[in-house]
Coordinates of C-alpha atoms in Angstrom, one line a residue:
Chain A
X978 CA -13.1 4.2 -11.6
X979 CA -11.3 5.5 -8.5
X980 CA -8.0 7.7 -8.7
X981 CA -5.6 8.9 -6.8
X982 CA -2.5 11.7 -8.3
X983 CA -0.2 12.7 -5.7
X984 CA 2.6 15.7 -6.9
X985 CA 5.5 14.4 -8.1
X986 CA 9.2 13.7 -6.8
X987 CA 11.3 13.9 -5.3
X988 CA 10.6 16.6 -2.8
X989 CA 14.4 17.2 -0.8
X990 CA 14.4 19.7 2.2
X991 CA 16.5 20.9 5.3
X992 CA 15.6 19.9 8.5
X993 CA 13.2 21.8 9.7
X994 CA 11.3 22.6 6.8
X995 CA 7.7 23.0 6.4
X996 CA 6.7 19.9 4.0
X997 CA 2.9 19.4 1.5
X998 CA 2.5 16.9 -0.4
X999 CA -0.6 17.3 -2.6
X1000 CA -2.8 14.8 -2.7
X1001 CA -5.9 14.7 -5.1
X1002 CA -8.6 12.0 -5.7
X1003 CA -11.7 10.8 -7.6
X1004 CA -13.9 8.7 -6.5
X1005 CA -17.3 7.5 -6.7
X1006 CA -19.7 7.6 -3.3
X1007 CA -17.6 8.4 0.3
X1008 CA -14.3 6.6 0.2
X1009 CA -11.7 6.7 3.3
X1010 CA -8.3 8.5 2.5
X1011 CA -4.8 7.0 3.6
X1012 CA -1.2 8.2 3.9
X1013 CA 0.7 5.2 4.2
X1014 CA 5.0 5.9 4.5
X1015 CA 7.2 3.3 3.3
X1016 CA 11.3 4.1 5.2
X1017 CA 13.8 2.0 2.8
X1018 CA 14.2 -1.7 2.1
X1019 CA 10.8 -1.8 4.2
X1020 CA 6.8 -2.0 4.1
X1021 CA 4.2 0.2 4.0
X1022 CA 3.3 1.5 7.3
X1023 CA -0.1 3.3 7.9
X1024 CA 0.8 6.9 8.6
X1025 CA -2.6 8.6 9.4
X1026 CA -6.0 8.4 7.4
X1027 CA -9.5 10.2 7.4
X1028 CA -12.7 8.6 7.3
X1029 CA -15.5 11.7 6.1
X1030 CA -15.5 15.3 5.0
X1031 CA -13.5 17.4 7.1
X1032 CA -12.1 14.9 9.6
X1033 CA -8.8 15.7 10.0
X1034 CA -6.2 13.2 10.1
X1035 CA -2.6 13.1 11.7
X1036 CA 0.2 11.4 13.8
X1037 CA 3.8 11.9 14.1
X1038 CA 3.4 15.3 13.5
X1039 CA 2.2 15.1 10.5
X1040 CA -1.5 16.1 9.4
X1041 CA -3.7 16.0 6.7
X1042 CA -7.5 16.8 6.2
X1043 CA -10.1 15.4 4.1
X1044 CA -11.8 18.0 1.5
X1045 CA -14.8 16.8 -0.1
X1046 CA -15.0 20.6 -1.9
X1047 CA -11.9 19.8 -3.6
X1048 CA -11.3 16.2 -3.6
X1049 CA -7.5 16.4 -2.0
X1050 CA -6.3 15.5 1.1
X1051 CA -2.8 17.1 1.4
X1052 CA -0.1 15.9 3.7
X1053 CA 1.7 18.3 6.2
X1054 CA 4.0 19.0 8.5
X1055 CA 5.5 21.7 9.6
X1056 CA 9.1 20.9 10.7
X1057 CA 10.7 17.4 9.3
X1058 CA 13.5 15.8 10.9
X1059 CA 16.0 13.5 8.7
X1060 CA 14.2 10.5 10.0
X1061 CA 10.7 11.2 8.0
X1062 CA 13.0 10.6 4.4
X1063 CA 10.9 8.1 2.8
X1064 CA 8.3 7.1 0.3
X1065 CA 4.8 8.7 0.8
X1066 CA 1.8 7.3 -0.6
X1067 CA -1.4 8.9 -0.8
X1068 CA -4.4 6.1 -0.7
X1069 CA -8.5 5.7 -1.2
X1070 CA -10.5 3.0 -0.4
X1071 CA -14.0 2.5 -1.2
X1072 CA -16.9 0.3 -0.5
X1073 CA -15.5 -2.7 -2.0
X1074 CA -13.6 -4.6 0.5
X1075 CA -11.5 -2.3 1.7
X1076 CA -9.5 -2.6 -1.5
X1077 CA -6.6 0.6 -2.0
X1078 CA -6.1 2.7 -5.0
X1079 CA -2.7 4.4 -4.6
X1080 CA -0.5 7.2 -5.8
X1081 CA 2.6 6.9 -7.3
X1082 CA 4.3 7.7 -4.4
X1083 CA 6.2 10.8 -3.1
X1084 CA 10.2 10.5 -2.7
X1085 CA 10.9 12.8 0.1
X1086 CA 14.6 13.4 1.2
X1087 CA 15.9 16.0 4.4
X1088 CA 19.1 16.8 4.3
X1089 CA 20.7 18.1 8.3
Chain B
X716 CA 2.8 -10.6 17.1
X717 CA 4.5 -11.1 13.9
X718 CA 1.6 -9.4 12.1
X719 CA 2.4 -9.7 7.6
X720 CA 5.3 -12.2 6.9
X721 CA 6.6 -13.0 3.6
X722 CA 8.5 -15.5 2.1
X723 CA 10.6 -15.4 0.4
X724 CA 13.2 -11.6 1.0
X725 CA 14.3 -12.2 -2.5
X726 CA 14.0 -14.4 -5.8
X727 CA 15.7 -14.3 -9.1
X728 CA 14.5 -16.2 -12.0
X729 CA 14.9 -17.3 -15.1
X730 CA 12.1 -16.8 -17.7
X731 CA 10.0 -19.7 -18.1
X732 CA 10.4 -20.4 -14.1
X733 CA 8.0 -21.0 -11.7
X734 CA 7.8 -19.9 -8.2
X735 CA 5.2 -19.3 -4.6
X736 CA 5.3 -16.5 -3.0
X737 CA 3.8 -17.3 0.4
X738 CA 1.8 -14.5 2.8
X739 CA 1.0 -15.4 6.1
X740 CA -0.7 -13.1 8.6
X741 CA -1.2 -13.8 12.8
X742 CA -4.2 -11.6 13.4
X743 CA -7.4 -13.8 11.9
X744 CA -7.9 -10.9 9.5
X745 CA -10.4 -12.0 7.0
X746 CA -9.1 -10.1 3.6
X747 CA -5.7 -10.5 2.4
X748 CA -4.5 -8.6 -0.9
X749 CA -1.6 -9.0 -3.4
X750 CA 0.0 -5.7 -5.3
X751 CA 3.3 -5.3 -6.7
X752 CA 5.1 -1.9 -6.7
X753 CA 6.9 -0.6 -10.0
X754 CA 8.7 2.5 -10.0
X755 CA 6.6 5.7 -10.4
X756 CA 3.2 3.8 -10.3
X757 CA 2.4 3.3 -6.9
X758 CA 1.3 0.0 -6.0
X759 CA -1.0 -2.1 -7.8
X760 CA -3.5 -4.9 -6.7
X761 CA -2.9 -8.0 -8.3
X762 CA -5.2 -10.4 -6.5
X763 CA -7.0 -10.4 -3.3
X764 CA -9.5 -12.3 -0.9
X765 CA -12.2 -11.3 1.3
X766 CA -12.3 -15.0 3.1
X767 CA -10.7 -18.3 3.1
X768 CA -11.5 -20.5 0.2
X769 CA -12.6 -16.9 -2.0
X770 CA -10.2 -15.0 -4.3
X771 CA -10.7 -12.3 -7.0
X772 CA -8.8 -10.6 -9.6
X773 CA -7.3 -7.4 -9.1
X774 CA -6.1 -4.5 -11.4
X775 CA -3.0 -6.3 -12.8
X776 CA -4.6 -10.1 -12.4
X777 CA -2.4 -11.6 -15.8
X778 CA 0.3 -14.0 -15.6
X779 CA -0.6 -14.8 -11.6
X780 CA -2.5 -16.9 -9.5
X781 CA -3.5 -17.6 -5.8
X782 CA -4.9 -19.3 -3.3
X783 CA -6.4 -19.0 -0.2
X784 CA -6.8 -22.7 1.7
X785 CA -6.4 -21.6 5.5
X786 CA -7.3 -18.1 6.7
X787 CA -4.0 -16.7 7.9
X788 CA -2.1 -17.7 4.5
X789 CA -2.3 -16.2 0.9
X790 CA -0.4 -17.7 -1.8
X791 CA 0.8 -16.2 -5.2
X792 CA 2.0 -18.4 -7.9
X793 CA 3.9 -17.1 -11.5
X794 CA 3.3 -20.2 -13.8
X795 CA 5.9 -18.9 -16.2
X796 CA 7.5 -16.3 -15.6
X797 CA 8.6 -13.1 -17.4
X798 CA 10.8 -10.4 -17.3
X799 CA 7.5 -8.0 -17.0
X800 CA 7.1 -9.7 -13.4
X801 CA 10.6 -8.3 -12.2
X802 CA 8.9 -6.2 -9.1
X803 CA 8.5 -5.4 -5.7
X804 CA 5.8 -7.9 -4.6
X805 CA 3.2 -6.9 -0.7
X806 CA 1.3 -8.5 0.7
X807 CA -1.3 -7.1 3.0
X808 CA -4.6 -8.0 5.3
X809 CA -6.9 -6.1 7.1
X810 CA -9.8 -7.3 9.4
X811 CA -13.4 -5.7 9.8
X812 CA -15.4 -3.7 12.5
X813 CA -13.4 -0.8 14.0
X814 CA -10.0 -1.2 12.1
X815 CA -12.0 -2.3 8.2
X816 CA -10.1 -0.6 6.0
X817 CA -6.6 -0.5 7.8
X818 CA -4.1 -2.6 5.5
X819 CA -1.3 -3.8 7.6
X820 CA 1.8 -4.8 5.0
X821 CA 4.2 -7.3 4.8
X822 CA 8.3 -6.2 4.2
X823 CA 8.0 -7.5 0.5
X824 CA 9.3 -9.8 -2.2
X825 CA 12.0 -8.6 -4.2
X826 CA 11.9 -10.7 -7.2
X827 CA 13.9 -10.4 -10.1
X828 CA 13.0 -12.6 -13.9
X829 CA 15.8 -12.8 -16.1

């Protein structure tokens, strides 16, 4: 069945640090790739996602491209601000009704 | 829009109680899902339906039920419930054509069994 293992928490950094959060997957066929951000005592919000090889996601800043080769699609930015502390959640979806298999989630903290 | 609503913000329980959760979603998306979030496991789909009247089980299906009788609501039901349940609960839809795919979440359920 599908997969998704994201690196483990939590991941604290100064503002203005360069941020990755890995991101691998297995899946059966073509699936879509998520990174959905949950900010505290809140829902998930869709952060950016990829739909094929190589497409390259990205919003806020933040990017993240789609490897078929290697089956990860790694989250990046390259200077946080305190506002992007939050939850990040690495996501596939297949064919099946556009049902999501998740990581366990990223704890990421900037400190000022 | 008020997009995913839930209700209720918070629940605590005895075990043995039962309780709704209600979902309700203002964009005549046809697929609404259940998961509940546990620390250090992501979130997990419980239940979810691709149409009014349809449900399916999920990953976690045991010890939950739902309903789907209009299109814009999705109901989950504990029976009895158990400390296990104690959770995070979303709830989420997503429509087809352009945006299929695209889960747009509710705030959440914090519910607590004792």
């Amino acid at each position: 069945g599908n997969s998704v293992t994201q690196m483990e928490g939590p991941v604290t950094l100064s503002e203005e640090a360069f941020l990755t959060i890995n991101c691998t997957y297995t899946a059966t066929g073509y699936p879509s790739l998520f990174w959905y951000v949950q900010y505290p005592g809140e829902g998930l919000q869709l952060l950016l996602k990829a739909t094929k090889a190589d497409d390259k996601g990205s919003n806020k800043g933040f990017e993240a491209t789609y490897r078929k080769e290697t089956t990860s699609f790694h989250l990046e930015k390259g200077s946080v601000q305190v506002s992007d502390s939050a939850v990040y959640f690495c996501a596939l979806s297949g064919t099946s009704y556009g049902k999501l298999t998740f990581g366990q989630g990223t704890i990421l903290t900037v400190h000022p | 829009n008020a997009g995913v609503t839930q209700t209720p913000k918070f629940r605590v329980l005895k075990t043995g109680q039962s309780m709704t959760l209600l979902c309700a979603q203002d964009m005549n998306h046809e697929y609404m899902y259940w998961y509940r979030q546990d620390p250090g496991m992501g979130l997990r789909l419980i239940h979810y339906s691709v149409g009014e009247g349809t449900t399916a089980k999920g990953e976690v299906p045991d010890g939950y039920n739902v309903s789907r009788l209009k299109k814009q609501n999705f109901l989950l039901g504990l029976e009895s419930a158990a400390p296990s349940q104690t959770s995070v609960y979303f709830c989420a839809s997503s429509g087809q054509g352009r945006f299929y795919n695209e889960q747009f979440f509710g705030p959440g359920t914090r519910l607590t069994v004792l």
